[in-house]
Structures are given as structure tokens and as C-alpha cells.
GROMACS .gro file of C-alpha atoms in nm:
model
  403
    1MET     CA    1   0.001   0.011   0.008
    2SER     CA    2   0.168   0.332  -0.108
    3ARG     CA    3   0.179   0.635   0.142
    4LEU     CA    4   0.055   0.985   0.057
    5ALA     CA    5   0.290   1.194  -0.021
    6GLY     CA    6   0.368   1.444   0.320
    7THR     CA    7   0.210   1.226   0.536
    8SER     CA    8   0.515   1.039   0.683
    9GLY     CA    9   0.347   0.721   0.774
   10LEU     CA   10   0.082   0.909   0.950
   11LEU     CA   11  -0.178   0.695   0.727
   12ASN     CA   12  -0.003   0.345   0.721
   13PRO     CA   13   0.093   0.178   1.003
   14VAL     CA   14   0.501   0.066   1.011
   15PRO     CA   15   0.539  -0.290   1.032
   16ALA     CA   16   0.721  -0.395   1.429
   17ARG     CA   17   1.033  -0.502   1.417
   18MET     CA   18   1.072  -0.879   1.485
   19SER     CA   19   1.322  -1.093   1.603
   20ARG     CA   20   1.553  -1.366   1.459
   21GLN     CA   21   1.274  -1.634   1.665
   22GLY     CA   22   1.020  -1.408   1.517
   23THR     CA   23   0.887  -1.303   1.807
   24PRO     CA   24   0.818  -0.909   1.807
   25ILE     CA   25   1.088  -0.692   1.968
   26GLU     CA   26   0.938  -0.445   2.250
   27ASP     CA   27   1.007  -0.062   2.078
   28THR     CA   28   1.081   0.132   2.368
   29ASN     CA   29   1.044   0.472   2.157
   30ARG     CA   30   0.661   0.348   2.136
   31LYS     CA   31   0.638   0.262   2.499
   32ASP     CA   32   0.750   0.602   2.583
   33GLY     CA   33   0.518   0.750   2.328
   34ARG     CA   34   0.245   0.567   2.462
   35ARG     CA   35   0.282   0.682   2.808
   36LEU     CA   36   0.371   1.046   2.721
   37MET     CA   37  -0.011   1.039   2.560
   38ARG     CA   38  -0.154   0.874   2.883
   39GLU     CA   39   0.037   1.162   3.095
   40PHE     CA   40  -0.028   1.455   2.838
   41PRO     CA   41  -0.372   1.598   2.994
   42LYS     CA   42  -0.202   1.640   3.312
   43LEU     CA   43   0.107   1.808   3.204
   44VAL     CA   44  -0.122   2.031   2.983
   45SER     CA   45  -0.306   2.099   3.314
   46LEU     CA   46   0.010   2.163   3.513
   47ALA     CA   47   0.156   2.409   3.244
   48CYS     CA   48  -0.188   2.590   3.200
   49GLY     CA   49  -0.153   2.632   3.553
   50ALA     CA   50   0.180   2.775   3.567
   51VAL     CA   51   0.070   3.013   3.297
   52VAL     CA   52  -0.235   3.144   3.506
   53ALA     CA   53  -0.007   3.158   3.836
   54VAL     CA   54   0.240   3.416   3.629
   55ALA     CA   55  -0.029   3.598   3.476
   56MET     CA   56  -0.190   3.637   3.828
   57ALA     CA   57   0.142   3.749   3.951
   58VAL     CA   58   0.202   4.031   3.684
   59ALA     CA   59  -0.155   4.160   3.674
   60GLY     CA   60  -0.247   4.120   4.041
   61PRO     CA   61  -0.571   3.934   4.180
   62LEU     CA   62  -0.908   3.912   4.001
   63PRO     CA   63  -1.126   4.197   4.035
   64ALA     CA   64  -1.318   4.102   4.304
   65LYS     CA   65  -1.264   4.464   4.517
   66ALA     CA   66  -1.408   4.616   4.200
   67ASP     CA   67  -1.692   4.358   4.159
   68ALA     CA   68  -1.789   4.439   4.526
   69VAL     CA   69  -1.786   4.854   4.434
   70GLU     CA   70  -1.972   4.776   4.149
   71ASP     CA   71  -2.226   4.576   4.329
   72PHE     CA   72  -2.257   4.849   4.604
   73TYR     CA   73  -2.343   5.108   4.364
   74LYS     CA   74  -2.549   4.945   4.104
   75GLY     CA   75  -2.912   5.056   4.132
   76LYS     CA   76  -2.838   5.315   4.418
   77THR     CA   77  -2.828   5.674   4.428
   78LEU     CA   78  -2.501   5.866   4.502
   79LYS     CA   79  -2.599   6.222   4.667
   80ILE     CA   80  -2.378   6.515   4.662
   81LEU     CA   81  -2.425   6.745   4.971
   82VAL     CA   82  -2.378   7.102   4.877
   83GLY     CA   83  -2.306   7.335   5.186
   84TYR     CA   84  -2.456   7.624   4.990
   85PRO     CA   85  -2.820   7.719   4.869
   86PRO     CA   86  -2.905   7.593   4.516
   87ALA     CA   87  -2.748   7.887   4.330
   88GLY     CA   88  -2.397   7.986   4.300
   89SER     CA   89  -2.074   7.822   4.164
   90TYR     CA   90  -2.073   7.506   4.418
   91THR     CA   91  -2.428   7.407   4.284
   92ALA     CA   92  -2.358   7.443   3.929
   93TYR     CA   93  -2.068   7.244   3.974
   94ALA     CA   94  -2.260   6.954   4.147
   95GLN     CA   95  -2.555   6.972   3.909
   96LEU     CA   96  -2.271   6.982   3.610
   97ALA     CA   97  -2.155   6.669   3.783
   98SER     CA   98  -2.449   6.502   3.863
   99ARG     CA   99  -2.525   6.462   3.467
  100HIS     CA  100  -2.199   6.261   3.398
  101TYR     CA  101  -2.062   6.129   3.712
  102GLY     CA  102  -2.243   5.820   3.761
  103LYS     CA  103  -2.124   5.700   3.389
  104PHE     CA  104  -1.794   5.667   3.540
  105ILE     CA  105  -1.846   5.473   3.879
  106PRO     CA  106  -1.905   5.112   3.887
  107GLY     CA  107  -2.238   5.012   3.914
  108LYS     CA  108  -2.310   5.341   3.710
  109PRO     CA  109  -2.524   5.501   3.991
  110ASN     CA  110  -2.800   5.772   3.967
  111VAL     CA  111  -2.666   6.100   4.108
  112ILE     CA  112  -2.853   6.381   4.258
  113VAL     CA  113  -2.756   6.679   4.424
  114GLN     CA  114  -2.879   6.790   4.797
  115ASN     CA  115  -2.848   7.127   4.964
  116MET     CA  116  -2.755   7.221   5.322
  117ALA     CA  117  -2.657   7.569   5.355
  118GLY     CA  118  -2.512   7.776   5.672
  119ALA     CA  119  -2.230   7.923   5.836
  120GLY     CA  120  -2.055   7.904   5.516
  121SER     CA  121  -2.090   7.567   5.468
  122LEU     CA  122  -1.966   7.434   5.810
  123VAL     CA  123  -2.341   7.326   5.895
  124ALA     CA  124  -2.315   7.083   5.596
  125ALA     CA  125  -1.943   7.000   5.654
  126ASN     CA  126  -2.057   6.912   6.019
  127TYR     CA  127  -2.335   6.712   5.910
  128PHE     CA  128  -2.132   6.501   5.692
  129THR     CA  129  -1.877   6.393   5.916
  130ASN     CA  130  -2.084   6.313   6.239
  131VAL     CA  131  -2.416   6.216   6.121
  132ALA     CA  132  -2.462   6.150   5.722
  133PRO     CA  133  -2.385   5.773   5.599
  134LYS     CA  134  -2.021   5.663   5.574
  135ASP     CA  135  -2.057   5.420   5.314
  136GLY     CA  136  -1.983   5.600   4.989
  137SER     CA  137  -2.346   5.682   4.920
  138MET     CA  138  -2.306   6.048   4.978
  139ILE     CA  139  -2.014   6.247   4.899
  140GLY     CA  140  -1.971   6.595   5.048
  141MET     CA  141  -1.893   6.992   4.832
  142PHE     CA  142  -1.820   7.189   5.096
  143ALA     CA  143  -1.607   7.543   5.107
  144ASP     CA  144  -1.279   7.580   4.957
  145THR     CA  145  -1.172   7.740   5.318
  146LEU     CA  146  -1.238   7.414   5.508
  147ALA     CA  147  -0.896   7.348   5.652
  148VAL     CA  148  -0.840   7.710   5.732
  149SER     CA  149  -1.207   7.752   5.897
  150GLN     CA  150  -1.088   7.435   6.129
  151LEU     CA  151  -0.785   7.662   6.233
  152LEU     CA  152  -0.993   7.976   6.238
  153PHE     CA  153  -1.317   7.885   6.386
  154PRO     CA  154  -1.241   7.585   6.622
  155ASP     CA  155  -1.578   7.663   6.838
  156LYS     CA  156  -1.779   7.610   6.480
  157VAL     CA  157  -1.617   7.337   6.345
  158LYS     CA  158  -1.702   6.991   6.461
  159PHE     CA  159  -1.461   6.771   6.211
  160ASP     CA  160  -1.109   6.738   6.102
  161ALA     CA  161  -1.036   6.817   5.734
  162THR     CA  162  -0.803   6.540   5.699
  163ASP     CA  163  -1.091   6.292   5.814
  164MET     CA  164  -1.267   6.368   5.453
  165PRO     CA  165  -1.018   6.293   5.193
  166TYR     CA  166  -1.054   6.471   4.850
  167ILE     CA  167  -1.205   6.279   4.541
  168GLY     CA  168  -1.085   6.565   4.306
  169SER     CA  169  -1.163   6.918   4.220
  170PHE     CA  170  -1.290   7.081   3.863
  171THR     CA  171  -1.091   7.359   3.885
  172PRO     CA  172  -0.858   7.588   4.105
  173ILE     CA  173  -1.103   7.907   4.154
  174ASN     CA  174  -0.965   8.252   4.317
  175PRO     CA  175  -1.219   8.472   4.472
  176VAL     CA  176  -1.242   8.809   4.308
  177LEU     CA  177  -1.382   9.116   4.504
  178MET     CA  178  -1.621   9.311   4.254
  179VAL     CA  179  -1.742   9.665   4.314
  180ARG     CA  180  -2.028   9.816   4.156
  181ALA     CA  181  -1.885  10.019   3.887
  182ASP     CA  182  -2.130  10.354   4.036
  183ALA     CA  183  -1.935  10.283   4.431
  184GLY     CA  184  -1.674  10.509   4.282
  185VAL     CA  185  -1.375  10.244   4.362
  186LYS     CA  186  -1.164  10.183   4.038
  187GLU     CA  187  -0.866   9.966   4.204
  188PHE     CA  188  -0.786   9.820   4.574
  189LYS     CA  189  -0.609  10.159   4.693
  190ASP     CA  190  -0.925  10.374   4.649
  191VAL     CA  191  -1.074  10.169   4.962
  192LEU     CA  192  -0.804  10.259   5.211
  193SER     CA  193  -0.968  10.602   5.210
  194LYS     CA  194  -1.299  10.554   5.077
  195GLN     CA  195  -1.532  10.329   5.300
  196ILE     CA  196  -1.781  10.067   5.100
  197VAL     CA  197  -2.007   9.841   5.218
  198VAL     CA  198  -1.950   9.441   5.131
  199GLY     CA  199  -2.175   9.207   5.176
  200CYS     CA  200  -2.107   8.816   5.323
  201THR     CA  201  -2.264   8.484   5.406
  202GLY     CA  202  -2.106   8.315   5.740
  203ALA     CA  203  -1.820   8.319   5.955
  204GLY     CA  204  -1.694   8.000   5.768
  205SER     CA  205  -1.698   8.158   5.434
  206GLN     CA  206  -1.433   8.317   5.222
  207SER     CA  207  -1.697   8.605   5.169
  208TYR     CA  208  -1.658   8.680   5.502
  209ILE     CA  209  -1.262   8.597   5.567
  210MET     CA  210  -1.113   8.794   5.279
  211PRO     CA  211  -1.269   9.101   5.324
  212ARG     CA  212  -1.210   9.084   5.665
  213ALA     CA  213  -0.843   9.026   5.636
  214MET     CA  214  -0.821   9.287   5.388
  215MET     CA  215  -0.970   9.554   5.685
  216SER     CA  216  -0.698   9.387   5.927
  217GLN     CA  217  -0.392   9.314   5.740
  218LEU     CA  218  -0.434   9.566   5.451
  219GLY     CA  219  -0.656   9.887   5.636
  220ALA     CA  220  -0.960   9.864   5.381
  221LYS     CA  221  -1.223  10.017   5.482
  222PHE     CA  222  -1.492   9.811   5.467
  223GLN     CA  223  -1.837   9.793   5.655
  224LEU     CA  224  -1.962   9.406   5.651
  225ILE     CA  225  -2.304   9.360   5.589
  226CYS     CA  226  -2.319   8.963   5.659
  227GLY     CA  227  -2.575   8.689   5.712
  228TYR     CA  228  -2.703   8.661   5.340
  229ARG     CA  229  -2.796   8.306   5.198
  230GLY     CA  230  -2.549   8.242   4.991
  231SER     CA  231  -2.366   8.408   4.668
  232ALA     CA  232  -2.669   8.451   4.466
  233ALA     CA  233  -2.842   8.650   4.754
  234GLN     CA  234  -2.539   8.882   4.800
  235THR     CA  235  -2.515   8.929   4.406
  236LEU     CA  236  -2.856   9.037   4.378
  237ALA     CA  237  -2.803   9.296   4.698
  238LEU     CA  238  -2.491   9.421   4.513
  239VAL     CA  239  -2.723   9.482   4.170
  240ARG     CA  240  -3.020   9.634   4.334
  241GLY     CA  241  -2.800   9.882   4.533
  242GLU     CA  242  -2.795   9.736   4.918
  243ILE     CA  243  -2.461   9.676   4.941
  244ASP     CA  244  -2.140   9.798   4.677
  245ALA     CA  245  -1.905   9.489   4.672
  246GLN     CA  246  -1.901   9.112   4.734
  247SER     CA  247  -1.646   8.879   4.760
  248SER     CA  248  -1.735   8.544   4.511
  249ALA     CA  249  -1.585   8.314   4.320
  250TRP     CA  250  -1.427   8.384   3.992
  251ALA     CA  251  -1.655   8.093   3.894
  252SER     CA  252  -1.976   8.260   3.969
  253TRP     CA  253  -1.877   8.556   3.824
  254ARG     CA  254  -1.777   8.438   3.474
  255ILE     CA  255  -2.102   8.199   3.477
  256ARG     CA  256  -2.349   8.467   3.565
  257TYR     CA  257  -2.230   8.802   3.517
  258LEU     CA  258  -1.950   8.794   3.259
  259ASP     CA  259  -2.131   9.026   3.015
  260ASP     CA  260  -2.157   9.315   3.304
  261ILE     CA  261  -1.789   9.276   3.354
  262LYS     CA  262  -1.709   9.342   3.036
  263LYS     CA  263  -1.933   9.611   2.997
  264GLY     CA  264  -1.787   9.775   3.295
  265LYS     CA  265  -2.084   9.773   3.537
  266LEU     CA  266  -1.885   9.557   3.766
  267VAL     CA  267  -1.531   9.617   3.868
  268PRO     CA  268  -1.255   9.355   4.024
  269ILE     CA  269  -1.012   9.516   4.222
  270VAL     CA  270  -0.867   9.192   4.403
  271GLN     CA  271  -0.788   8.856   4.385
  272VAL     CA  272  -0.741   8.612   4.634
  273GLY     CA  273  -0.516   8.280   4.570
  274ILE     CA  274  -0.163   8.155   4.575
  275GLU     CA  275  -0.147   8.224   4.200
  276ARG     CA  276  -0.329   8.461   3.968
  277GLU     CA  277  -0.632   8.323   3.762
  278LYS     CA  278  -0.564   8.268   3.418
  279GLU     CA  279  -0.813   8.501   3.287
  280LEU     CA  280  -0.699   8.752   3.545
  281PRO     CA  281  -0.338   8.812   3.454
  282ASN     CA  282  -0.342   9.187   3.542
  283LEU     CA  283  -0.519   9.168   3.863
  284VAL     CA  284  -0.355   9.194   4.168
  285LEU     CA  285  -0.326   8.943   4.440
  286MET     CA  286  -0.454   8.987   4.805
  287HIS     CA  287  -0.129   8.893   4.946
  288GLU     CA  288   0.060   9.115   4.666
  289LEU     CA  289  -0.089   9.418   4.851
  290THR     CA  290   0.189   9.448   5.116
  291LYS     CA  291   0.583   9.419   5.191
  292ASP     CA  292   0.525   9.312   5.538
  293ALA     CA  293   0.692   8.962   5.553
  294ASP     CA  294   0.452   8.837   5.802
  295LYS     CA  295   0.100   8.978   5.685
  296GLN     CA  296   0.230   8.793   5.347
  297LYS     CA  297   0.212   8.459   5.517
  298ILE     CA  298  -0.086   8.537   5.704
  299LEU     CA  299  -0.255   8.629   5.389
  300LYS     CA  300  -0.110   8.347   5.200
  301PHE     CA  301  -0.226   8.098   5.447
  302LEU     CA  302  -0.600   8.255   5.392
  303SER     CA  303  -0.573   8.243   5.048
  304ILE     CA  304  -0.471   7.872   5.016
  305GLY     CA  305  -0.861   7.785   4.938
  306GLY     CA  306  -0.786   7.897   4.621
  307ALA     CA  307  -0.581   7.628   4.477
  308ILE     CA  308  -0.870   7.391   4.625
  309GLY     CA  309  -1.121   7.553   4.443
  310ARG     CA  310  -1.440   7.345   4.341
  311GLY     CA  311  -1.362   6.948   4.491
  312PHE     CA  312  -1.585   6.662   4.634
  313ASN     CA  313  -1.489   6.538   4.935
  314ALA     CA  314  -1.529   6.153   5.052
  315PRO     CA  315  -1.665   6.055   5.396
  316LYS     CA  316  -1.442   6.005   5.725
  317GLY     CA  317  -1.351   5.636   5.702
  318ILE     CA  318  -1.434   5.505   5.344
  319ASP     CA  319  -1.323   5.211   5.199
  320LYS     CA  320  -1.027   5.271   5.023
  321ASP     CA  321  -1.162   5.085   4.714
  322LYS     CA  322  -1.515   5.284   4.665
  323LEU     CA  323  -1.235   5.612   4.711
  324ALA     CA  324  -1.032   5.494   4.457
  325ALA     CA  325  -1.320   5.463   4.219
  326LEU     CA  326  -1.442   5.765   4.286
  327ARG     CA  327  -1.135   5.940   4.211
  328SER     CA  328  -1.028   5.730   3.882
  329GLY     CA  329  -1.375   5.779   3.794
  330PHE     CA  330  -1.406   6.154   3.873
  331MET     CA  331  -1.066   6.208   3.681
  332ALA     CA  332  -1.209   6.031   3.384
  333MET     CA  333  -1.528   6.228   3.376
  334THR     CA  334  -1.295   6.545   3.350
  335ARG     CA  335  -1.135   6.426   3.035
  336ASP     CA  336  -1.487   6.308   2.867
  337ALA     CA  337  -1.575   6.482   2.547
  338ALA     CA  338  -1.937   6.512   2.691
  339PHE     CA  339  -1.880   6.658   2.968
  340LEU     CA  340  -1.633   6.940   2.834
  341ALA     CA  341  -1.917   7.030   2.602
  342ASP     CA  342  -2.163   7.038   2.857
  343ALA     CA  343  -1.924   7.266   3.098
  344LYS     CA  344  -1.848   7.522   2.806
  345LYS     CA  345  -2.221   7.554   2.752
  346GLN     CA  346  -2.234   7.647   3.133
  347ARG     CA  347  -1.917   7.871   3.125
  348ALA     CA  348  -1.784   7.659   3.373
  349ASN     CA  349  -1.397   7.621   3.408
  350ILE     CA  350  -1.254   7.280   3.388
  351ASP     CA  351  -0.879   7.268   3.525
  352PRO     CA  352  -0.888   6.910   3.743
  353THR     CA  353  -0.675   6.871   4.073
  354THR     CA  354  -0.623   6.512   4.167
  355GLY     CA  355  -0.759   6.412   4.528
  356THR     CA  356  -0.416   6.348   4.644
  357LYS     CA  357  -0.272   6.673   4.580
  358LEU     CA  358  -0.577   6.819   4.700
  359ASP     CA  359  -0.532   6.603   5.048
  360ALA     CA  360  -0.166   6.755   5.042
  361LEU     CA  361  -0.273   7.110   5.045
  362THR     CA  362  -0.511   7.060   5.323
  363LYS     CA  363  -0.221   6.946   5.539
  364GLU     CA  364  -0.003   7.207   5.421
  365ALA     CA  365  -0.275   7.453   5.534
  366LEU     CA  366  -0.299   7.231   5.898
  367ALA     CA  367   0.070   7.281   5.939
  368THR     CA  368   0.048   7.680   5.967
  369PRO     CA  369   0.250   7.785   6.272
  370GLU     CA  370   0.033   7.856   6.528
  371ASN     CA  371   0.151   8.235   6.584
  372LEU     CA  372   0.056   8.312   6.252
  373VAL     CA  373  -0.293   8.124   6.311
  374ALA     CA  374  -0.334   8.321   6.611
  375GLU     CA  375  -0.264   8.661   6.436
  376ALA     CA  376  -0.522   8.545   6.161
  377ARG     CA  377  -0.763   8.434   6.407
  378GLU     CA  378  -0.744   8.737   6.588
  379SER     CA  379  -0.826   8.898   6.269
  380MET     CA  380  -1.155   8.724   6.197
  381LYS     CA  381  -1.297   8.857   6.514
  382GLY     CA  382  -1.621   9.063   6.512
  383TYR     CA  383  -1.842   8.844   6.313
  384LYS     CA  384  -2.160   8.892   6.533
  385LYS     CA  385  -2.171   9.281   6.519
  386ASN     CA  386  -2.135   9.242   6.082
  387CYS     CA  387  -2.412   9.004   6.130
  388THR     CA  388  -2.694   9.225   6.053
  389LYS     CA  389  -2.940   8.981   5.824
  390ASN     CA  390  -3.066   8.656   5.883
  391CYS     CA  391  -2.869   8.604   6.204
  392ALA     CA  392  -3.087   8.421   6.389
  393SER     CA  393  -3.384   8.201   6.294
  394PRO     CA  394  -3.704   8.364   6.400
  395LYS     CA  395  -3.883   8.140   6.690
  396LYS     CA  396  -4.248   8.035   6.520
  397LYS     CA  397  -4.530   8.200   6.770
  398LYS     CA  398  -4.725   7.891   6.891
  399LYS     CA  399  -5.071   7.894   6.779
  400LYS     CA  400  -5.318   7.925   7.074
  401LYS     CA  401  -5.583   7.658   7.082
  402LYS     CA  402  -5.929   7.723   7.019
  403GLU     CA  403  -6.144   7.665   7.333
   0.00000   0.00000   0.00000
């Protein structure tokens, strides 16, 4: 029987070798081959196991932790607790995130915004730390001066800022002191001789801290009217002529009043931050207005919130895997084309900072020497006498029961 070309005996068996006596000679090669075939499945199994072991060593364990995070958020609602009324830049950024953030978190939770105003967001921050759930179902958005307030107002603060790790920040934001054009002030040096009325919210807000610092460290002649319910209420008072000036985030001004600024109806006279806003390269920073080294240190300490900007905080003791998922999801969102297009429509600047960098800034602020903190704290005194609106909730009169 002929063989097919190229088959090399695979189709036709090769006759066994015979001894001189005519008995078959045992072929040791065949015997070894048969043993190899019997043991082949075991060898394959061992080889596969070795490959898997190497792969796991290189790539790490299977994503059980990621699955746990996904299982937690799947079908759930993630709440963003904003420490201000439903207006202004804090809520604007939170609402922007509510439309996109869920897509970048494992489990794709629904995202909503909840407002809790009071004391420059200290009411919400205290609630977030001491009452709110710590499982990651709620994140916070509070004043960028959180760490500064912890040192300045220890009697009002019921939290440690380092216990609320940052998830990420949308953008650094410098507060800008804006003056109504008819107030007769064109630049900061004018308020050293001319008194103007400045509005503010609560003691923990930058709208109080910054003007108060300018009064104590730079000699600005401000009459403060405090107690407004958020920046939007202040700006309404500014437009109506009830106050002459207001310190608010540049993001708030550019979102709602950019046209008025371009037309000269509102005049920026100073910004507060460590570095100048990219859009305001010629507007002086608060700490640049003095050559006194100690005053500069105090003013820089008070200005550190500008570098933090509008960011999200995670709750105290959050599981590290959930924190990692929230952080990576936040940064992914800020690179998303649909998110960026939405932000552009809202005039919301996006220049993100990672949570780890924000945590480092918080620790830096809290490490400020006590002597500088003490002087800064002293300069903040006097809030109660400046609070002229909504300083205390009126007591409700009890209705008399009809006899």
C-alpha cells in the first residue's frame, strides 16, 4: 500500500520489528510515546496552571474588589451634599457632575444634588462628618476654605478636614472682590480712604474671611453686612444697590455676570489665591498688596482655598476601594468630551486637580505655625457685630388652641 505524500506514515502503520526467533521486539520509543500520551493531559494541566499563576503575579488578583464596588453602587443613588443654597458656583458644578459622574463609577449609580446651607458650609460639613452615612452613598462639596476654617473657628468646626479625603477638584478658583461701578472705586487703593459696604454670608465663608483679612492686614475701609443666604443673594443685593461690593468665586462671576464685567458695570479690584487666575493675569493678588513678610504669610495662609477650588470630599473612614473608584471616575469624567461640552455651555472652567494633591494642600494649611494662625484668628473676630441679616432663625409663634 503506497503512502500519501507528506503524511510520513501517519496513515499507514509501520510494521513492528521482529527478532530472529520471529517474536516482536519491544519498541522502547513507542512505549515512551504511549506513556507520554497517557500523561499528556496532566502535563497540559500543570502548564496551564503555571501560566495562570504567572499571569496573576504580573496582573494582580482577580477584580473581586472592583466587583464589590460595582455591586454596592448598582441601582443606588449617589448624593452630592452641597453646603450652600441651590445657586452659585458650588451648586453649578455639582449639577454639572450629576449629569455625567454616574457613568464613570462602577455600577453606574444615579447622581443627585442635595443642598444644606449655613455658616459658610460648616453646617453641612459638620453633618457630613458626624451624621451622614459613611458607606460612600453620599459625598460632599464644601467651602474651599475648609482647612482654614478649622483653624480659625474651632468652636464652630466639629470635624477634622484630613478625615474627609478629597475625590478631586474641577478647577482652582480664586475669589474676586467685585465692586459696582457707581460705588466710586476703580482699584484696591481707593478703599484705603473710601469706605464701601461689602456683603457676606457666614463666618466660615470666604465672603467673610477675605474682606475681614483685607481690613485687618491691609487697612481696607469696609463696612460688612453679613448673613446673606449664599452668593446669589449677595449678588442680588449688589445689583440692587444694597451693598457696594462682594467677594465671590471667579467661577460664579464668569458663569452669571461675565457680560456685566465686560461692559464695566462690575469692577474687579483684587483676587485671592496663591497664583493669579489665567483669565485675570493683571489683577493683583491680596498677598501682593503688602511688603510686610508676616502679613504676607498670614494672607497666603488665608488664600490657600483658591488652589483647592470646587472639589468633592469623601466621608470619614470610606473603604479605600470605593475612594479609588470615585477618584478615578472623577478624573475620567473631566476628560470626557460630552462632559467638557456641557461645561462649556455652562461657562464652567475645567482644570482638574487630583484628590491626593488636594489632601496634601489640606495638610499644608493645617501645618501653619500657631503664631500666624493666632494672629489670623484674631483678625477674624467681630462677625456677630457685622451680622445684620438672618443672624438667627426667628422663633415660630405657637398657635393658641381654640377653646
